[in-house]
GROMACS .gro file of C-alpha atoms in nm:
model
  326
    1UNK     CA    1  -1.452  -0.141   1.970
    2UNK     CA    2  -1.688  -0.194   1.680
    3UNK     CA    3  -1.842  -0.539   1.642
    4UNK     CA    4  -1.845  -0.769   1.344
    5UNK     CA    5  -1.576  -0.932   1.136
    6UNK     CA    6  -1.518  -0.997   0.768
    7UNK     CA    7  -1.580  -1.368   0.828
    8UNK     CA    8  -1.945  -1.288   0.905
    9UNK     CA    9  -1.975  -1.325   0.527
   10UNK     CA   10  -2.046  -1.683   0.425
   11UNK     CA   11  -1.765  -1.855   0.230
   12UNK     CA   12  -1.495  -1.616   0.359
   13UNK     CA   13  -1.212  -1.763   0.567
   14UNK     CA   14  -0.929  -1.569   0.730
   15UNK     CA   15  -0.595  -1.706   0.847
   16UNK     CA   16  -0.290  -1.547   1.007
   17UNK     CA   17   0.073  -1.639   1.051
   18UNK     CA   18   0.344  -1.428   1.210
   19UNK     CA   19   0.686  -1.420   1.371
   20UNK     CA   20   0.677  -1.215   1.690
   21UNK     CA   21   1.057  -1.202   1.719
   22UNK     CA   22   1.082  -1.042   1.377
   23UNK     CA   23   0.752  -0.854   1.425
   24UNK     CA   24   0.611  -0.935   1.085
   25UNK     CA   25   0.338  -1.157   0.946
   26UNK     CA   26   0.073  -1.215   0.683
   27UNK     CA   27  -0.303  -1.252   0.665
   28UNK     CA   28  -0.489  -1.452   0.401
   29UNK     CA   29  -0.852  -1.398   0.303
   30UNK     CA   30  -0.979  -1.709   0.124
   31UNK     CA   31  -1.289  -1.766  -0.086
   32UNK     CA   32  -1.252  -2.118  -0.226
   33UNK     CA   33  -1.553  -2.087  -0.458
   34UNK     CA   34  -1.399  -1.770  -0.604
   35UNK     CA   35  -1.508  -1.410  -0.558
   36UNK     CA   36  -1.550  -1.137  -0.816
   37UNK     CA   37  -1.282  -0.888  -0.720
   38UNK     CA   38  -1.175  -0.531  -0.791
   39UNK     CA   39  -0.891  -0.319  -0.658
   40UNK     CA   40  -0.806   0.046  -0.616
   41UNK     CA   41  -0.452   0.164  -0.540
   42UNK     CA   42  -0.430   0.523  -0.414
   43UNK     CA   43  -0.090   0.545  -0.248
   44UNK     CA   44   0.217   0.627  -0.457
   45UNK     CA   45   0.450   0.358  -0.317
   46UNK     CA   46   0.253   0.033  -0.351
   47UNK     CA   47   0.370  -0.326  -0.351
   48UNK     CA   48   0.115  -0.554  -0.516
   49UNK     CA   49   0.068  -0.880  -0.706
   50UNK     CA   50  -0.189  -0.985  -0.969
   51UNK     CA   51  -0.375  -0.654  -0.975
   52UNK     CA   52  -0.374  -0.616  -1.355
   53UNK     CA   53  -0.592  -0.924  -1.401
   54UNK     CA   54  -0.866  -0.752  -1.198
   55UNK     CA   55  -0.932  -0.508  -1.482
   56UNK     CA   56  -1.276  -0.569  -1.635
   57UNK     CA   57  -1.135  -0.664  -1.979
   58UNK     CA   58  -0.909  -0.939  -1.844
   59UNK     CA   59  -1.004  -1.308  -1.876
   60UNK     CA   60  -1.006  -1.429  -1.516
   61UNK     CA   61  -1.313  -1.314  -1.325
   62UNK     CA   62  -1.275  -1.492  -0.991
   63UNK     CA   63  -1.011  -1.458  -0.720
   64UNK     CA   64  -0.959  -1.737  -0.468
   65UNK     CA   65  -0.748  -1.557  -0.208
   66UNK     CA   66  -0.598  -1.222  -0.117
   67UNK     CA   67  -0.284  -1.193   0.093
   68UNK     CA   68  -0.207  -0.891   0.310
   69UNK     CA   69   0.156  -0.911   0.415
   70UNK     CA   70   0.437  -0.736   0.594
   71UNK     CA   71   0.795  -0.754   0.470
   72UNK     CA   72   0.771  -0.487   0.200
   73UNK     CA   73   0.822  -0.631  -0.151
   74UNK     CA   74   0.983  -0.942   0.002
   75UNK     CA   75   0.646  -1.026   0.154
   76UNK     CA   76   0.490  -1.090  -0.186
   77UNK     CA   77   0.650  -1.434  -0.163
   78UNK     CA   78   0.383  -1.538   0.090
   79UNK     CA   79   0.130  -1.556  -0.194
   80UNK     CA   80   0.323  -1.849  -0.344
   81UNK     CA   81   0.261  -2.052  -0.030
   82UNK     CA   82  -0.108  -1.968  -0.052
   83UNK     CA   83  -0.115  -2.085  -0.413
   84UNK     CA   84   0.046  -2.416  -0.319
   85UNK     CA   85  -0.203  -2.477  -0.039
   86UNK     CA   86  -0.505  -2.404  -0.258
   87UNK     CA   87  -0.373  -2.612  -0.549
   88UNK     CA   88  -0.340  -2.908  -0.314
   89UNK     CA   89  -0.709  -2.863  -0.229
   90UNK     CA   90  -0.810  -2.847  -0.596
   91UNK     CA   91  -0.903  -2.480  -0.577
   92UNK     CA   92  -0.829  -2.254  -0.872
   93UNK     CA   93  -0.880  -2.162  -1.236
   94UNK     CA   94  -0.909  -2.483  -1.436
   95UNK     CA   95  -0.638  -2.505  -1.705
   96UNK     CA   96  -0.681  -2.875  -1.777
   97UNK     CA   97  -0.367  -3.025  -1.628
   98UNK     CA   98  -0.426  -2.854  -1.293
   99UNK     CA   99  -0.612  -2.572  -1.128
  100UNK     CA  100  -0.428  -2.243  -1.087
  101UNK     CA  101  -0.535  -2.054  -0.774
  102UNK     CA  102  -0.577  -1.682  -0.841
  103UNK     CA  103  -0.409  -1.509  -0.548
  104UNK     CA  104  -0.372  -1.132  -0.526
  105UNK     CA  105  -0.154  -0.959  -0.270
  106UNK     CA  106  -0.052  -0.626  -0.124
  107UNK     CA  107   0.234  -0.559   0.117
  108UNK     CA  108   0.327  -0.305   0.380
  109UNK     CA  109   0.665  -0.193   0.511
  110UNK     CA  110   0.760  -0.322   0.856
  111UNK     CA  111   1.128  -0.408   0.803
  112UNK     CA  112   1.240  -0.146   1.055
  113UNK     CA  113   1.041  -0.286   1.349
  114UNK     CA  114   1.189  -0.627   1.432
  115UNK     CA  115   1.444  -0.839   1.245
  116UNK     CA  116   1.443  -0.720   0.882
  117UNK     CA  117   1.610  -1.045   0.772
  118UNK     CA  118   1.294  -1.243   0.851
  119UNK     CA  119   0.998  -1.172   0.621
  120UNK     CA  120   0.671  -1.339   0.529
  121UNK     CA  121   0.761  -1.612   0.280
  122UNK     CA  122   0.626  -1.925   0.111
  123UNK     CA  123   0.614  -2.118   0.440
  124UNK     CA  124   0.441  -1.838   0.630
  125UNK     CA  125   0.179  -1.798   0.357
  126UNK     CA  126   0.113  -2.173   0.362
  127UNK     CA  127   0.086  -2.169   0.741
  128UNK     CA  128  -0.164  -1.883   0.730
  129UNK     CA  129  -0.387  -2.101   0.509
  130UNK     CA  130  -0.364  -2.390   0.757
  131UNK     CA  131  -0.481  -2.146   1.026
  132UNK     CA  132  -0.771  -2.011   0.817
  133UNK     CA  133  -1.113  -2.031   0.981
  134UNK     CA  134  -1.464  -1.923   0.889
  135UNK     CA  135  -1.511  -1.779   1.239
  136UNK     CA  136  -1.166  -1.617   1.269
  137UNK     CA  137  -1.192  -1.300   1.479
  138UNK     CA  138  -0.835  -1.218   1.591
  139UNK     CA  139  -0.729  -0.852   1.575
  140UNK     CA  140  -0.435  -0.635   1.678
  141UNK     CA  141  -0.075  -0.761   1.669
  142UNK     CA  142  -0.157  -1.052   1.443
  143UNK     CA  143  -0.092  -1.146   1.080
  144UNK     CA  144  -0.022  -0.848   0.857
  145UNK     CA  145  -0.076  -0.617   1.155
  146UNK     CA  146   0.208  -0.766   1.360
  147UNK     CA  147   0.458  -0.494   1.265
  148UNK     CA  148   0.212  -0.217   1.175
  149UNK     CA  149   0.278   0.136   1.301
  150UNK     CA  150   0.122   0.478   1.244
  151UNK     CA  151   0.217   0.845   1.265
  152UNK     CA  152   0.562   0.845   1.111
  153UNK     CA  153   0.600   1.202   0.994
  154UNK     CA  154   0.883   1.272   1.242
  155UNK     CA  155   1.052   0.934   1.229
  156UNK     CA  156   1.018   0.586   1.383
  157UNK     CA  157   1.092   0.692   1.740
  158UNK     CA  158   0.780   0.909   1.748
  159UNK     CA  159   0.546   0.659   1.583
  160UNK     CA  160   0.284   0.446   1.760
  161UNK     CA  161   0.200   0.076   1.738
  162UNK     CA  162  -0.106  -0.019   1.539
  163UNK     CA  163  -0.237  -0.351   1.413
  164UNK     CA  164  -0.490  -0.547   1.213
  165UNK     CA  165  -0.859  -0.464   1.243
  166UNK     CA  166  -1.183  -0.598   1.107
  167UNK     CA  167  -1.553  -0.510   1.123
  168UNK     CA  168  -1.882  -0.606   0.964
  169UNK     CA  169  -2.224  -0.456   0.893
  170UNK     CA  170  -2.556  -0.617   0.806
  171UNK     CA  171  -2.852  -0.451   0.635
  172UNK     CA  172  -3.128  -0.708   0.590
  173UNK     CA  173  -2.968  -1.005   0.419
  174UNK     CA  174  -2.679  -0.795   0.284
  175UNK     CA  175  -2.343  -0.825   0.456
  176UNK     CA  176  -2.039  -0.605   0.406
  177UNK     CA  177  -1.716  -0.661   0.598
  178UNK     CA  178  -1.363  -0.524   0.601
  179UNK     CA  179  -1.020  -0.623   0.722
  180UNK     CA  180  -0.723  -0.385   0.725
  181UNK     CA  181  -0.360  -0.364   0.835
  182UNK     CA  182  -0.318  -0.006   0.958
  183UNK     CA  183   0.035   0.106   0.877
  184UNK     CA  184  -0.011   0.467   0.780
  185UNK     CA  185   0.222   0.762   0.741
  186UNK     CA  186  -0.053   0.976   0.891
  187UNK     CA  187  -0.244   0.985   1.220
  188UNK     CA  188  -0.556   0.778   1.287
  189UNK     CA  189  -0.886   0.932   1.401
  190UNK     CA  190  -1.215   0.787   1.518
  191UNK     CA  191  -1.435   0.868   1.218
  192UNK     CA  192  -1.743   0.911   1.441
  193UNK     CA  193  -1.600   1.153   1.697
  194UNK     CA  194  -1.289   1.286   1.518
  195UNK     CA  195  -1.088   1.192   1.828
  196UNK     CA  196  -0.719   1.145   1.753
  197UNK     CA  197  -0.651   0.783   1.848
  198UNK     CA  198  -0.292   0.722   1.743
  199UNK     CA  199  -0.018   0.899   1.553
  200UNK     CA  200   0.309   1.084   1.583
  201UNK     CA  201   0.390   1.177   1.943
  202UNK     CA  202   0.643   1.396   2.119
  203UNK     CA  203   0.850   1.158   2.331
  204UNK     CA  204   0.937   1.428   2.584
  205UNK     CA  205   0.583   1.548   2.652
  206UNK     CA  206   0.384   1.242   2.546
  207UNK     CA  207   0.153   1.468   2.347
  208UNK     CA  208   0.042   1.415   1.989
  209UNK     CA  209   0.235   1.617   1.732
  210UNK     CA  210  -0.073   1.616   1.501
  211UNK     CA  211   0.081   1.538   1.165
  212UNK     CA  212  -0.127   1.781   0.961
  213UNK     CA  213  -0.018   2.070   1.181
  214UNK     CA  214   0.340   1.942   1.197
  215UNK     CA  215   0.358   1.943   0.816
  216UNK     CA  216   0.257   2.308   0.805
  217UNK     CA  217   0.502   2.416   1.075
  218UNK     CA  218   0.799   2.224   0.937
  219UNK     CA  219   0.780   2.273   0.560
  220UNK     CA  220   1.154   2.305   0.504
  221UNK     CA  221   1.234   2.008   0.729
  222UNK     CA  222   0.975   1.798   0.547
  223UNK     CA  223   1.136   1.880   0.212
  224UNK     CA  224   1.471   1.753   0.337
  225UNK     CA  225   1.372   1.452   0.544
  226UNK     CA  226   1.033   1.372   0.392
  227UNK     CA  227   0.915   1.220   0.718
  228UNK     CA  228   0.980   0.847   0.730
  229UNK     CA  229   0.979   0.747   0.361
  230UNK     CA  230   0.910   0.403   0.215
  231UNK     CA  231   0.782   0.273   0.548
  232UNK     CA  232   0.407   0.300   0.534
  233UNK     CA  233   0.102   0.166   0.348
  234UNK     CA  234  -0.244   0.077   0.476
  235UNK     CA  235  -0.380  -0.231   0.298
  236UNK     CA  236  -0.719  -0.390   0.327
  237UNK     CA  237  -1.005  -0.592   0.184
  238UNK     CA  238  -1.378  -0.525   0.179
  239UNK     CA  239  -1.607  -0.818   0.109
  240UNK     CA  240  -1.979  -0.859   0.049
  241UNK     CA  241  -2.225  -1.136  -0.020
  242UNK     CA  242  -2.380  -0.914  -0.289
  243UNK     CA  243  -2.349  -0.969  -0.662
  244UNK     CA  244  -2.102  -0.741  -0.839
  245UNK     CA  245  -1.929  -0.734  -1.177
  246UNK     CA  246  -1.554  -0.673  -1.188
  247UNK     CA  247  -1.618  -0.311  -1.282
  248UNK     CA  248  -1.860  -0.271  -0.994
  249UNK     CA  249  -1.615  -0.436  -0.752
  250UNK     CA  250  -1.355  -0.182  -0.863
  251UNK     CA  251  -1.603   0.096  -0.787
  252UNK     CA  252  -1.670  -0.044  -0.441
  253UNK     CA  253  -1.294  -0.052  -0.375
  254UNK     CA  254  -1.281   0.313  -0.479
  255UNK     CA  255  -1.562   0.405  -0.243
  256UNK     CA  256  -1.401   0.211   0.042
  257UNK     CA  257  -1.103   0.448   0.023
  258UNK     CA  258  -1.335   0.713   0.167
  259UNK     CA  259  -1.307   0.510   0.486
  260UNK     CA  260  -0.930   0.558   0.474
  261UNK     CA  261  -0.976   0.930   0.416
  262UNK     CA  262  -1.218   0.971   0.708
  263UNK     CA  263  -0.992   0.786   0.949
  264UNK     CA  264  -0.634   0.874   0.846
  265UNK     CA  265  -0.475   1.215   0.793
  266UNK     CA  266  -0.265   1.267   0.589
  267UNK     CA  267  -0.354   0.980   0.356
  268UNK     CA  268  -0.254   0.861   0.006
  269UNK     CA  269   0.083   1.039   0.023
  270UNK     CA  270   0.393   0.974  -0.185
  271UNK     CA  271   0.512   0.755   0.103
  272UNK     CA  272   0.202   0.535   0.123
  273UNK     CA  273   0.101   0.242  -0.097
  274UNK     CA  274  -0.263   0.241   0.016
  275UNK     CA  275  -0.451  -0.043  -0.152
  276UNK     CA  276  -0.802  -0.184  -0.110
  277UNK     CA  277  -0.942  -0.500  -0.270
  278UNK     CA  278  -1.318  -0.559  -0.295
  279UNK     CA  279  -1.452  -0.916  -0.305
  280UNK     CA  280  -1.809  -1.018  -0.390
  281UNK     CA  281  -1.931  -1.373  -0.327
  282UNK     CA  282  -2.247  -1.311  -0.534
  283UNK     CA  283  -2.513  -1.464  -0.312
  284UNK     CA  284  -2.776  -1.190  -0.329
  285UNK     CA  285  -2.884  -0.900  -0.549
  286UNK     CA  286  -2.793  -0.566  -0.393
  287UNK     CA  287  -2.755  -0.200  -0.488
  288UNK     CA  288  -2.393  -0.111  -0.562
  289UNK     CA  289  -2.441   0.233  -0.407
  290UNK     CA  290  -2.544   0.078  -0.078
  291UNK     CA  291  -2.260  -0.174  -0.089
  292UNK     CA  292  -2.004   0.098  -0.159
  293UNK     CA  293  -2.138   0.325   0.114
  294UNK     CA  294  -2.132   0.042   0.366
  295UNK     CA  295  -1.781  -0.052   0.250
  296UNK     CA  296  -1.657   0.298   0.332
  297UNK     CA  297  -1.821   0.289   0.675
  298UNK     CA  298  -1.702  -0.059   0.768
  299UNK     CA  299  -1.347   0.020   0.657
  300UNK     CA  300  -1.335   0.313   0.898
  301UNK     CA  301  -1.470   0.086   1.172
  302UNK     CA  302  -1.202  -0.172   1.097
  303UNK     CA  303  -0.927   0.093   1.112
  304UNK     CA  304  -1.044   0.200   1.458
  305UNK     CA  305  -1.048  -0.163   1.570
  306UNK     CA  306  -0.696  -0.214   1.434
  307UNK     CA  307  -0.567   0.073   1.647
  308UNK     CA  308  -0.762  -0.005   1.963
  309UNK     CA  309  -0.678  -0.376   1.962
  310UNK     CA  310  -0.302  -0.327   1.912
  311UNK     CA  311  -0.050  -0.368   2.191
  312UNK     CA  312   0.270  -0.172   2.233
  313UNK     CA  313   0.605  -0.319   2.141
  314UNK     CA  314   0.947  -0.207   2.262
  315UNK     CA  315   0.945   0.170   2.284
  316UNK     CA  316   0.639   0.198   2.062
  317UNK     CA  317   0.327   0.289   2.256
  318UNK     CA  318  -0.018   0.174   2.149
  319UNK     CA  319  -0.360   0.329   2.206
  320UNK     CA  320  -0.414   0.093   2.500
  321UNK     CA  321  -0.095   0.220   2.667
  322UNK     CA  322  -0.204   0.581   2.642
  323UNK     CA  323  -0.549   0.497   2.779
  324UNK     CA  324  -0.404   0.325   3.083
  325UNK     CA  325  -0.183   0.625   3.160
  326UNK     CA  326  -0.461   0.885   3.143
   0.00000   0.00000   0.00000
């Protein structure tokens, strides 16, 4: 797997909380000093919170935490627990009587994996903050990646288990890192070799269906069933110690989606809510073009790590299972 983690960036903490019986969880990325943040939503079925305030013309210019969560729209509740934790620590936008933590969030659909009645909530979000560390390096079936799956064009029985991945890159004194919960409708490829790592499989033969080819061969079936709708979404964060404006952070988030496109096919469909946040801690001057290019690269690296570090669950195979059987 690729080395590095988003917490290689100074001032960034990551915490996870999950319920392995329900196979769902949440991940919080905290920057207590505040980070200039942008967002780019490409999928057509997103679930997000506090993304409008990231527009350049809006008043607030610093975000204190981002929550990546399972549980579909129910999982947005985890951000409330994060807000409570940060308020207790005196972190947030000063409004006089208190400080209001600015917490953005994006969710993925994992209700079909474990117990749909248990979702990331206030308590789980708070617990993720308690678990937050500056040297956090957990990957796979953890946090928002607990219930993540990929390759769902022919239904849940033919999908594979994925997870949460992270990676980091350093060029001189510039750091760029990424963390992502890989829960895509499409298949996942190694962006360096184009090797198909995980995706829809034929249960009888154990072979990959190859979603792009499957779409072409089954046009009429796709029109009727539309794959496995409302059950996808790859969500992630890129972070840098470089200085960026809100508009520039938005651009970096846009460029980071190229990492999605290199690693996942198909991507940004009507059944995905693909969302990337970009955080800048503002420690050094750096070229936005370099930051954006590194963000795209490190996001692809993180996606590969999310697949390779995942473990199978129930009847869902993971990349590790297929490797051991070859």
